Coordinates of C-alpha atoms and ligand atoms in Angstrom, one line a residue:
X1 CA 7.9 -27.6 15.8
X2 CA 4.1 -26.9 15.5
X3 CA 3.0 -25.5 12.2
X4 CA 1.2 -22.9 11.2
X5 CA 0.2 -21.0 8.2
X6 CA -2.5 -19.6 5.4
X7 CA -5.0 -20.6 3.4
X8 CA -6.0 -19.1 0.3
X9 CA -5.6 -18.2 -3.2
X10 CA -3.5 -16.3 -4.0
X11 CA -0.7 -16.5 -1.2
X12 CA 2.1 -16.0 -2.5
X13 CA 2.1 -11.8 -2.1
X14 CA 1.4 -12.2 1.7
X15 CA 3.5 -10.4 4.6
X16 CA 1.6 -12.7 7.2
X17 CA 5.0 -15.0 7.1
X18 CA 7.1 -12.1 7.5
X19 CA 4.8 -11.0 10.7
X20 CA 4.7 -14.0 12.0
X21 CA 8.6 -15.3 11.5
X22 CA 9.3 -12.2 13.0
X23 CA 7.4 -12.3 16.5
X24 CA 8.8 -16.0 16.8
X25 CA 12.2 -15.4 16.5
X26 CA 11.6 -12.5 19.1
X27 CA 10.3 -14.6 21.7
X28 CA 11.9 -17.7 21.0
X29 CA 8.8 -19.5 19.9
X30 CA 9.3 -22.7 18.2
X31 CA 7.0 -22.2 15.8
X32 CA 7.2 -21.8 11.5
X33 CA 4.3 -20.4 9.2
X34 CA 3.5 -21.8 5.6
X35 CA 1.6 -21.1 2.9
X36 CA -1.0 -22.8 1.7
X37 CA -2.1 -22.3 -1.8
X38 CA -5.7 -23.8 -1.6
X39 CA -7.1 -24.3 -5.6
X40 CA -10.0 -26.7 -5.0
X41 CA -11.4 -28.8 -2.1
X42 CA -11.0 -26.6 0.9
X43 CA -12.8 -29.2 3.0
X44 CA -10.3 -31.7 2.1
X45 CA -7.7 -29.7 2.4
X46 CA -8.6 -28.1 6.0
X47 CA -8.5 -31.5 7.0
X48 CA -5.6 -32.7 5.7
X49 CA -4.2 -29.7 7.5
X50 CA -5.7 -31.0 10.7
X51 CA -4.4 -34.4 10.3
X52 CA -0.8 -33.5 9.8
X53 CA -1.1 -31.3 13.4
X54 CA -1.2 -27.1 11.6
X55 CA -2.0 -25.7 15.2
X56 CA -3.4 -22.7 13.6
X57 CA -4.2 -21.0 10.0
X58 CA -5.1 -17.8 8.6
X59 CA -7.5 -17.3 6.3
X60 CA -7.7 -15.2 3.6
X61 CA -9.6 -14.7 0.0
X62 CA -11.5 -16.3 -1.1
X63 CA -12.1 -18.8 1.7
X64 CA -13.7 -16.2 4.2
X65 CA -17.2 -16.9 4.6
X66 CA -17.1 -20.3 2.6
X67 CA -14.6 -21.9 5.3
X68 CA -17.5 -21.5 8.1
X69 CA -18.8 -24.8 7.7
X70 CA -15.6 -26.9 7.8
X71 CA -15.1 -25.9 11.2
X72 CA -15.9 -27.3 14.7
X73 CA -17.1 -24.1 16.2
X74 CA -16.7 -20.7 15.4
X75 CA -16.7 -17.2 17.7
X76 CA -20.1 -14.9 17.8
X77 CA -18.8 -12.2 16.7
X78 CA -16.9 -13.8 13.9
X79 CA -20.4 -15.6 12.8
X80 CA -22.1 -12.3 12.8
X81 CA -19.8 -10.7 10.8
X82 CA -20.3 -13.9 8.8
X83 CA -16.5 -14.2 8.0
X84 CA -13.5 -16.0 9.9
X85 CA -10.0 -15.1 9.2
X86 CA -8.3 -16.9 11.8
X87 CA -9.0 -20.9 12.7
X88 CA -7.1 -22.2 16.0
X89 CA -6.9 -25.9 16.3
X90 CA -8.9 -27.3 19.3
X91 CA -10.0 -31.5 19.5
X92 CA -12.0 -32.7 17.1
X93 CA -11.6 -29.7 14.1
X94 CA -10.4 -26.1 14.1
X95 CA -12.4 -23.2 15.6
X96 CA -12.7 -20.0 13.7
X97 CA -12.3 -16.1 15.0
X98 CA -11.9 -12.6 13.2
X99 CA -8.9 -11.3 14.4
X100 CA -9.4 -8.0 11.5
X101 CA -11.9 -6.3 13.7
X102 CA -9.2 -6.6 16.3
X103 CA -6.8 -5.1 13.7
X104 CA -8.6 -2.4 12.6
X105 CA -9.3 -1.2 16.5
X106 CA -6.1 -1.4 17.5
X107 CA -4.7 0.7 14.1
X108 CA -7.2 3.2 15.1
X109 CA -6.5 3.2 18.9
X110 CA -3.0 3.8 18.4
X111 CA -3.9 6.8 16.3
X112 CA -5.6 8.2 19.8
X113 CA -8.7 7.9 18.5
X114 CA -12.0 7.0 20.4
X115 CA -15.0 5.2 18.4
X116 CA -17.6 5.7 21.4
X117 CA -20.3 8.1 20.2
X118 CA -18.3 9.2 17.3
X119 CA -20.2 9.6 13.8
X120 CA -18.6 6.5 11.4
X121 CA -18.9 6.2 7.6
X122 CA -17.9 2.5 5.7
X123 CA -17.0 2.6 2.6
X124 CA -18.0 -0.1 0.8
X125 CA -19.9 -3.3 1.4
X126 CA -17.2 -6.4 0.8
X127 CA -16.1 -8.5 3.7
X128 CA -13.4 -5.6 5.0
X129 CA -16.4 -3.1 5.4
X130 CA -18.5 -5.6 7.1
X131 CA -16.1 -6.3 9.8
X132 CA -15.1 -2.3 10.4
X133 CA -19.4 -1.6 10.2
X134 CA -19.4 -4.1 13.4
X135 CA -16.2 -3.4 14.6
X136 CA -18.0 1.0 15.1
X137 CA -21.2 -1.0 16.4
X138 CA -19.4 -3.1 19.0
X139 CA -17.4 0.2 19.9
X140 CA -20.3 2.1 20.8
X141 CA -20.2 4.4 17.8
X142 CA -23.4 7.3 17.9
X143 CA -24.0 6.8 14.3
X144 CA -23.0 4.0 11.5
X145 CA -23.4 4.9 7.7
X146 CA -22.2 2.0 5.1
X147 CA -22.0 3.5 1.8
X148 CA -21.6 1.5 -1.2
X149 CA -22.4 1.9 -5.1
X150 CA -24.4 -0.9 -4.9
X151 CA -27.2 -0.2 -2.3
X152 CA -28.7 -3.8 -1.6
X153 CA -24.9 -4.7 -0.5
X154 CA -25.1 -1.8 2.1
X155 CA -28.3 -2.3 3.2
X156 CA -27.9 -5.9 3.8
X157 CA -24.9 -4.9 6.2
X158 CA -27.1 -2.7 8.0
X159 CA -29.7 -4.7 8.8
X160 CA -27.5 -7.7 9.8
X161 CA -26.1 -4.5 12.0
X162 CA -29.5 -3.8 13.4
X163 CA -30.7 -7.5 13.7
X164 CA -27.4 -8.1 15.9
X165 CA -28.1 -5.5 18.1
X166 CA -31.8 -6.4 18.8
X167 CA -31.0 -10.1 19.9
X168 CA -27.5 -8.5 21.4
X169 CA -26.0 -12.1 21.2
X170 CA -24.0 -12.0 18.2
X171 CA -22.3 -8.7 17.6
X172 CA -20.4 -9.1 21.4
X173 CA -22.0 -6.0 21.6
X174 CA -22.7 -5.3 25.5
X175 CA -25.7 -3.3 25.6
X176 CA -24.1 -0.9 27.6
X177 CA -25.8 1.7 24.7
X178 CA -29.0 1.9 24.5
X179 CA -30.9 1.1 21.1
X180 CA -31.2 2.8 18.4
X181 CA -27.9 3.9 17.5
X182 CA -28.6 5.3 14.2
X183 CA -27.7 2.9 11.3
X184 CA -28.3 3.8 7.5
X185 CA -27.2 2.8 4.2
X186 CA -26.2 5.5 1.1
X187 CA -25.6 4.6 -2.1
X188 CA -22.3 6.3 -3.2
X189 CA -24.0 8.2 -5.9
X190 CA -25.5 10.1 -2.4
X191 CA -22.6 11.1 -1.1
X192 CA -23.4 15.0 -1.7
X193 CA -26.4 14.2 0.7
X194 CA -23.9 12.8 3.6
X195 CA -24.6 15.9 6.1
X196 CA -22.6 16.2 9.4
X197 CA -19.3 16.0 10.2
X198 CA -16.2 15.0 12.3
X199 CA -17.1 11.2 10.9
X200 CA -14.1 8.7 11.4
X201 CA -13.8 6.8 7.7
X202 CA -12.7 3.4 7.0
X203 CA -12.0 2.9 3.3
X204 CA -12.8 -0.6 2.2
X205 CA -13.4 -1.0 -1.5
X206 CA -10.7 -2.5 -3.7
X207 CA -10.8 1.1 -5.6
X208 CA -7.1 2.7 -5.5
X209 CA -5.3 -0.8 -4.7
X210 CA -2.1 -0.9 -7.2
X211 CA -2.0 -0.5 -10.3
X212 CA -5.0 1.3 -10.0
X213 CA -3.1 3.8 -8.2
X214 CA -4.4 7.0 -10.0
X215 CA -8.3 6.6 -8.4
X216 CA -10.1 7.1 -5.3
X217 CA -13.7 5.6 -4.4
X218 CA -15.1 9.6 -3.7
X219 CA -12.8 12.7 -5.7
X220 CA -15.4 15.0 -4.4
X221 CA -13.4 17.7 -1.4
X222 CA -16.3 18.2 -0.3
X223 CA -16.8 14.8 1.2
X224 CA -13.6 14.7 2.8
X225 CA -14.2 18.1 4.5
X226 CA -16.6 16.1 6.9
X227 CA -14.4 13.6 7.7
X228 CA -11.9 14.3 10.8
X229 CA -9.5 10.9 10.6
X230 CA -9.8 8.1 8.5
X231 CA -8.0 4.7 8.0
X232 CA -7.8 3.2 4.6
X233 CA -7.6 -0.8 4.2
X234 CA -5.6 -0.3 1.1
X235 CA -2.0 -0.6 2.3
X236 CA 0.0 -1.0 -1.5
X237 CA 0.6 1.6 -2.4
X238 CA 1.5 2.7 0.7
X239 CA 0.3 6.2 0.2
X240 CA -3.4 6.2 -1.7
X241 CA -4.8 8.4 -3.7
X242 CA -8.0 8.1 -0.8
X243 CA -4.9 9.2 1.6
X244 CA -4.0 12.2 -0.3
X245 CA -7.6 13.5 -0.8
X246 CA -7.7 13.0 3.2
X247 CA -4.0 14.9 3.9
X248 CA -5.5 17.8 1.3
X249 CA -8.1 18.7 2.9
X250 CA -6.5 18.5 6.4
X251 CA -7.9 15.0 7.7
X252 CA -5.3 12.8 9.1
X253 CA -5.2 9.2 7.2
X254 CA -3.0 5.8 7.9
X255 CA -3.1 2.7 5.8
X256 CA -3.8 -0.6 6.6
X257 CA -0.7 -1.6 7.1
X258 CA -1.0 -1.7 11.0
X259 CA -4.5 -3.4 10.5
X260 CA -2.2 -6.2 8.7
X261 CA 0.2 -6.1 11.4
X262 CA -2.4 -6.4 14.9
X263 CA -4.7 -8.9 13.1
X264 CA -1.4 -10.8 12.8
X265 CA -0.5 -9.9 16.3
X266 CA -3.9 -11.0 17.4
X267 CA -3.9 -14.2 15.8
X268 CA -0.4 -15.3 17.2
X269 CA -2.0 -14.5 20.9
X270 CA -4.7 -16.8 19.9
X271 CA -2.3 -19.7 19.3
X272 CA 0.2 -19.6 21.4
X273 CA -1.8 -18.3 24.4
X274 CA 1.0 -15.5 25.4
X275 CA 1.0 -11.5 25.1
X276 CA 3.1 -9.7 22.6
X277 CA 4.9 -7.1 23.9
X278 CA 4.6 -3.9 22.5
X279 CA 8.7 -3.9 21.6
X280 CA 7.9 -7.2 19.6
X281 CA 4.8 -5.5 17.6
X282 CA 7.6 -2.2 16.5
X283 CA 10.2 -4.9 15.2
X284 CA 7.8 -6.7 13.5
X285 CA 6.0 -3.3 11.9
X286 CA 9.7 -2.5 11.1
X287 CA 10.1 -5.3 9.6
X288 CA 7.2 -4.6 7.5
X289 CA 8.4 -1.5 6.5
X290 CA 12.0 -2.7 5.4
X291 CA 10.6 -5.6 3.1
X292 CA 8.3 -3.0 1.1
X293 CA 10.6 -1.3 -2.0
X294 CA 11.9 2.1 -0.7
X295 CA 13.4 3.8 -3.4
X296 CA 12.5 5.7 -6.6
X297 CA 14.1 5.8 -9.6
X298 CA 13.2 8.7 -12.3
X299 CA 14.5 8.1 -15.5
X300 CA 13.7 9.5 -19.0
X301 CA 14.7 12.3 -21.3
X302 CA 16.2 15.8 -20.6
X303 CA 13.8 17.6 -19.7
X304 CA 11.3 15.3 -18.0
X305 CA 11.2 16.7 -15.0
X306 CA 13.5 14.3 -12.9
X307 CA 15.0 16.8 -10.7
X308 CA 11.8 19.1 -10.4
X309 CA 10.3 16.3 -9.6
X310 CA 12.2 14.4 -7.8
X311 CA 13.2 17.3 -5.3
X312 CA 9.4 18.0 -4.7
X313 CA 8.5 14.0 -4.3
X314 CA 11.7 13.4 -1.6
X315 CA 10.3 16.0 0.4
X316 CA 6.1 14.7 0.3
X317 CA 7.7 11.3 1.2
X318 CA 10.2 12.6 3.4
X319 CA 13.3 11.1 2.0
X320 CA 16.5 11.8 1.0
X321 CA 16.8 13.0 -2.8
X322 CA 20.1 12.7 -4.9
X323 CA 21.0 13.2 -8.4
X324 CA 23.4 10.7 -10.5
X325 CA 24.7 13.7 -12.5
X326 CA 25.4 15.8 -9.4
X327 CA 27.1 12.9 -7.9
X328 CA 29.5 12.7 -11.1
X329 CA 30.2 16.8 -10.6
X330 CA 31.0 16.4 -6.9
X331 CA 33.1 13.6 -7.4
X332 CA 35.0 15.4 -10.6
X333 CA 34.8 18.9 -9.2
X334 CA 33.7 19.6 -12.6
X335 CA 30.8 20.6 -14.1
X336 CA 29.3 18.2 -16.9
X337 CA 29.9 20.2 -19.7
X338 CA 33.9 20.3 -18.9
X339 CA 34.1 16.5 -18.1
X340 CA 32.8 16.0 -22.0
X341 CA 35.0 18.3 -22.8
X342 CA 38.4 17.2 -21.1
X343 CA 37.5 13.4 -20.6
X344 CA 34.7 12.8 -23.3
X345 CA 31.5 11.4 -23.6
X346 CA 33.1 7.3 -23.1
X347 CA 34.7 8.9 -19.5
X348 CA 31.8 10.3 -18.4
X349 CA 29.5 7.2 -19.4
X350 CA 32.1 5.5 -16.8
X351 CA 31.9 7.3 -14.1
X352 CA 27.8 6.7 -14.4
X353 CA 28.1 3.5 -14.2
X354 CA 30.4 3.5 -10.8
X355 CA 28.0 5.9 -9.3
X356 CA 24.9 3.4 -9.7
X357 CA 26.8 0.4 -9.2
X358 CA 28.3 2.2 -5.8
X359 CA 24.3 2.8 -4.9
X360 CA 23.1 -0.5 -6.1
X361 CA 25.4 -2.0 -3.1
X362 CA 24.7 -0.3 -0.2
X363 CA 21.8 -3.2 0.7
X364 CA 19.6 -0.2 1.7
X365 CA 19.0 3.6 2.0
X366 CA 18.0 4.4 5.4
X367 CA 14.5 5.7 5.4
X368 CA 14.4 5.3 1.7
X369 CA 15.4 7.8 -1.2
X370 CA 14.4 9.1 -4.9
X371 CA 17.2 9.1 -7.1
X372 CA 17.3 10.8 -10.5
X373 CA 19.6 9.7 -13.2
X374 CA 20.9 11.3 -16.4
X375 CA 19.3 11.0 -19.2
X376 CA 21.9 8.8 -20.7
X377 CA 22.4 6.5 -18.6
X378 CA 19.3 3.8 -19.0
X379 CA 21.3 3.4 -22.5
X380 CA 23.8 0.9 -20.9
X381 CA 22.3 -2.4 -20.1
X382 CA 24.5 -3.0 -17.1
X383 CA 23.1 0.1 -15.7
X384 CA 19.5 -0.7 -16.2
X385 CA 20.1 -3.5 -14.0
X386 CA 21.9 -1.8 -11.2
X387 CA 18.9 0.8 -11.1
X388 CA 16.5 -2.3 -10.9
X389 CA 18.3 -3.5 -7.9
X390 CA 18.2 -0.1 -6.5
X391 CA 14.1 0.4 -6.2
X392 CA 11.4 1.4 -8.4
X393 CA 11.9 2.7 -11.2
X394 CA 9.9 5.4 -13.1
X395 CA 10.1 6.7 -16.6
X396 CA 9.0 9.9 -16.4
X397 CA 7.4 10.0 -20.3
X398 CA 6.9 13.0 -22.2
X399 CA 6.1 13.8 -26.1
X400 CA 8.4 15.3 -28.1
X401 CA 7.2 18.7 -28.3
X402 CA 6.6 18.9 -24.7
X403 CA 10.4 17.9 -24.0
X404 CA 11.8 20.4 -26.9
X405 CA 9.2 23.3 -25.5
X406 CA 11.2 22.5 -21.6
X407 CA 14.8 22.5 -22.6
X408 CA 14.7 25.6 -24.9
X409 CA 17.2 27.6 -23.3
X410 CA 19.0 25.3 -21.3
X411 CA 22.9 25.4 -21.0
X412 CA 24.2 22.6 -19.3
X413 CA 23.2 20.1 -21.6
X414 CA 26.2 19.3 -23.7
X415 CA 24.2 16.9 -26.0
X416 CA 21.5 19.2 -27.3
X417 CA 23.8 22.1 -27.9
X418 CA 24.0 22.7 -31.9
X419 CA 20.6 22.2 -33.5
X420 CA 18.8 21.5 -30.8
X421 CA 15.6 19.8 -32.6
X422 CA 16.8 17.6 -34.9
X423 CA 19.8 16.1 -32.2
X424 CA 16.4 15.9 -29.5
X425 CA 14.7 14.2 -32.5
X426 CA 17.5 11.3 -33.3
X427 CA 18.2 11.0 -29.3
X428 CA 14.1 10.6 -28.2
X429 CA 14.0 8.0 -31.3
X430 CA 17.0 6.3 -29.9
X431 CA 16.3 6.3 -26.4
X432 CA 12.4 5.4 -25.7
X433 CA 12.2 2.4 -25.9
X434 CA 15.1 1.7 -23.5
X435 CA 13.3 3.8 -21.1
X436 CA 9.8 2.4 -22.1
X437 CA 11.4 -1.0 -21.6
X438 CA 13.6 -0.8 -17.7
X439 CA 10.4 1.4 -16.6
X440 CA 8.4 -0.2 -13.8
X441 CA 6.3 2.2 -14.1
X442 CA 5.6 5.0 -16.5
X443 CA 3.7 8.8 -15.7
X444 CA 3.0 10.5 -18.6
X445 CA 3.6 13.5 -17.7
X446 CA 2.4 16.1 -20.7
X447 CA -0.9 17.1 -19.2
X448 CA 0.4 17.2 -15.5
X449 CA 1.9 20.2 -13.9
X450 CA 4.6 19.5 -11.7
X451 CA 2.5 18.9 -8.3
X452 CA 0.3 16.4 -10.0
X453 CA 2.8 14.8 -11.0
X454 CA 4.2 14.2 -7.5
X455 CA 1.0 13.4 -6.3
X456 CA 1.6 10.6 -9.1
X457 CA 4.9 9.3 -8.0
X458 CA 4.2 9.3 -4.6
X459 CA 1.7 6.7 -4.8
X460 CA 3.7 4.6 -6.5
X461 CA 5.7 2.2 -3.6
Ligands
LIG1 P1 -13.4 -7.4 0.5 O1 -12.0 -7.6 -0.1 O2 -13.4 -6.4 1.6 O3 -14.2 -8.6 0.7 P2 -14.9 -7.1 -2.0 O4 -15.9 -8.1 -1.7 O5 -13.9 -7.3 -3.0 O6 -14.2 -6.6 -0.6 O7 -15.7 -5.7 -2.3 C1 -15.1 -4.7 -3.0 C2 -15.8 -3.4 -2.6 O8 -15.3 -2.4 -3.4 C3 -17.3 -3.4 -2.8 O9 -17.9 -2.6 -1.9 C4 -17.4 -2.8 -4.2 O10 -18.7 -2.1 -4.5 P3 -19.9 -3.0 -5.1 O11 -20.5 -3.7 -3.9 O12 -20.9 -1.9 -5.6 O13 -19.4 -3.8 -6.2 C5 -16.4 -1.7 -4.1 N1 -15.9 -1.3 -5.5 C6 -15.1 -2.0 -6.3 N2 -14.9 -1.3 -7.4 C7 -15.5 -0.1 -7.3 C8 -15.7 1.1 -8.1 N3 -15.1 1.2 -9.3 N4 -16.4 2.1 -7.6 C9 -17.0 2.0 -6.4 N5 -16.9 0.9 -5.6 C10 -16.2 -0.1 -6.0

């Protein structure tokens, strides 16, 4: 079996095995992929790799641009771009390609979009941006403007654009255009200068990756009014808060989650010198989408908002929503309030526990789902770890005014019904840090409205 694998540090989040595994077991390739955590002496270790007969690697951060002189040869376009992310073993040392820029056409191809002549923005100036800026060059785009907060990084991209295109050796560009095409760099603090529009966008700074969910590199609508499709390199979360900003203001946006998957795709054509069919790329993109957590959990106090909440964020992620205390009334035929009263509180407490322990077991929920669960029910430990095995979950927080200000006049809440405050008081003391504690994640929700916080939670996976 010949092996492959990559190199990098950190490794261990990757979904290249995952990818890979699953395109090999598709067409009955003998083949397995590794990971190599790679902490010092990446010469030595490239060829140790060599020795032992690795057929092919990846290549990810931080080993990009520094693995280029370890290797036997390496691809134009990848040495323009000055980064390699993919080495394929050849005699005497490994040669290295870029299989992102690859990626990142193929994402955007799919989406039935054309780069010739088209306006393009990059934004930012790390090694993503620089492959997408001579990814639009190679395509022919009619204009290329890299915008970064740091100017010099932008403007070095552009140059190394405009030097490439002069000598037409490196880039692969054909030279079917003829030169100028215009190239610029704008520092972000500029953006309100950016005129035109229709632009295609590819996001590539690290701002919005989790758990800096809550931020976008440009909040400005204005900016996104100009933009007519955009891809962002960010693929966890799987919706960003760049992507919402897009979808807002009417400007279609994917993730780079099929970037991931055709760099992948590329690379394995590389190795093993065959085609992937396109039925082979859909299993392993599903495969993608069934290892990524699915389902959302809402927990915290009455009154938090779960079901508003919840109903509104099923629907923006297009899932099914369901509710642990409606569960319990349609599998009673009772309403809450008579099942404490009949059975009492110990019954009902029960019959929570069966409901999530019944969810916790189907292995998963087709096309995901947001669940929201009494308030109660975090209390009991074995619960806490059946809603942990069901997905993410969210304490939706919430101060204690805001929560006694949200029930007032509620009537199907059995616990808060004789003096309201002080019971509210004893049950928030009693209760938060339970919540605080099983929370994966937690949205303060005081100084949200309920679309905001939506927005929120559907960044979250
Ligand atoms: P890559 O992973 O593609 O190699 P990188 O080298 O980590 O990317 O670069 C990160 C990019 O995100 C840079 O363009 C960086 O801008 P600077 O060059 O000015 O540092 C950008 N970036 C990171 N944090 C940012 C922030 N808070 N605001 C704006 N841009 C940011």
């Amino acid at each position: 079996m010949e092996t492959y694998g990559l190199i990098g540090n950190p490794v261990g989040h990757s979904l290249s095995p995952l990818i890979h595994d699953t395109i090999s077991r598709e067409l009955s390739i003998d083949s397995e992929y590794r990971l190599f955590l790679i902490e010092r002496d990446l010469g030595g270790a490239l060829k140790r790799l060599y020795e032992e007969g690795a057929g092919g690697l990846n290549v990810t951060v931080p080993y990009k641009s520094e693995v280029i002189p370890y290797l036997k040869g390496v691809d134009p376009l990848a040495l323009s771009i000055g980064a390699v992310n993919t080495l394929k073993r050849a005699k005497d040392g490994f040669i290295g390609y870029n299989t992102d820029i690859e990626g990142l056409l193929r994402a955007i191809r799919e989406e039935g979009v054309s780069i010739r002549d088209r306006e393009c923005l990059v934004l930012g100036a790390g090694g993503a941006a620089r492959a997408a800026a001579f990814l639009f060059l190679r395509e022919g785009a009619g204009g290329i403007t890299i915008i970064n907060r740091s100017l010099d990084k932008a403007e070095r991209i552009a140059s190394d654009l405009i030097s490439s295109l002069k000598d037409k050796k490196g880039a692969g560009f054909e030279g079917e255009k003829p030169w100028p095409i215009r190239i610029e760099a704008l520092p972000l603090s500029d953006i309100g200068k950016l005129e035109g529009k229709g632009y295609i966008a590819v996001q590539c700074t690290s701002v919005g990756l989790k758990p800096d969910i809550d931020r976008a590199v440009i909040e400005d609508p204005e900016f996104y009014k100009k933009l007519s499709f955009a891809v962002d390199a960010v693929y966890s979360p799987f919706v960003t808060r760049f992507m919402q900003l897009c979808r807002d203001n009417g400007v279609r946006a994917i993730n780079g989650l099929s970037m991931l998957l055709y760099q992948a795709v590329y690379a394995y054509e590389l190795w093993h010198e065959v085609l992937v069919p396109a039925a082979v790329i859909e299993k392993a993109y599903q495969a993608l989408l069934n290892a990524r957590p699915k389902n959302i959990i809402l927990t915290g106090f009455m009154g938090a908002g779960k079901s508003s909440v919840g109903i509104r964020l099923a629907e923006r992620l297009s899932c099914g929503f369901a509710d642990t205390d409606e569960l319990i009334v349609k599998r009673e035929g009772k309403s809450i309030n008579e099942i404490f009263a009949e059975k009492g509180e110990a019954y009902f407490r029960d019959l929570e526990t069966l409901v999530v322990k019944e969810l916790s077991e189907k292995s998963r929920f087709e096309g995901g789902m947001v669940l929201s669960v009494g308030g109660g029910l975090p209390v009991r430990e074995s619960n806490r770890a059946y809603l942990k095995k069901i997905g993410t979950v969210v304490y939706l927080r919430a101060r204690e005014d805001t929560l006694l200000e949200r029930v007032k006049g509620s009537s199907d809440r059995p616990l808060l019904k004789e003096d309201m405050e002080k019971r509210l008081h004893e049950l928030y003391n009693k209760r938060r840090g339970v919540y605080e504690d099983s929370a994966d994640v937690v949205i303060d929700t005081d100084d949200l409205t309920l679309e905001e916080t939506v927005l929120k939670g559907e960044r979250i996976l």
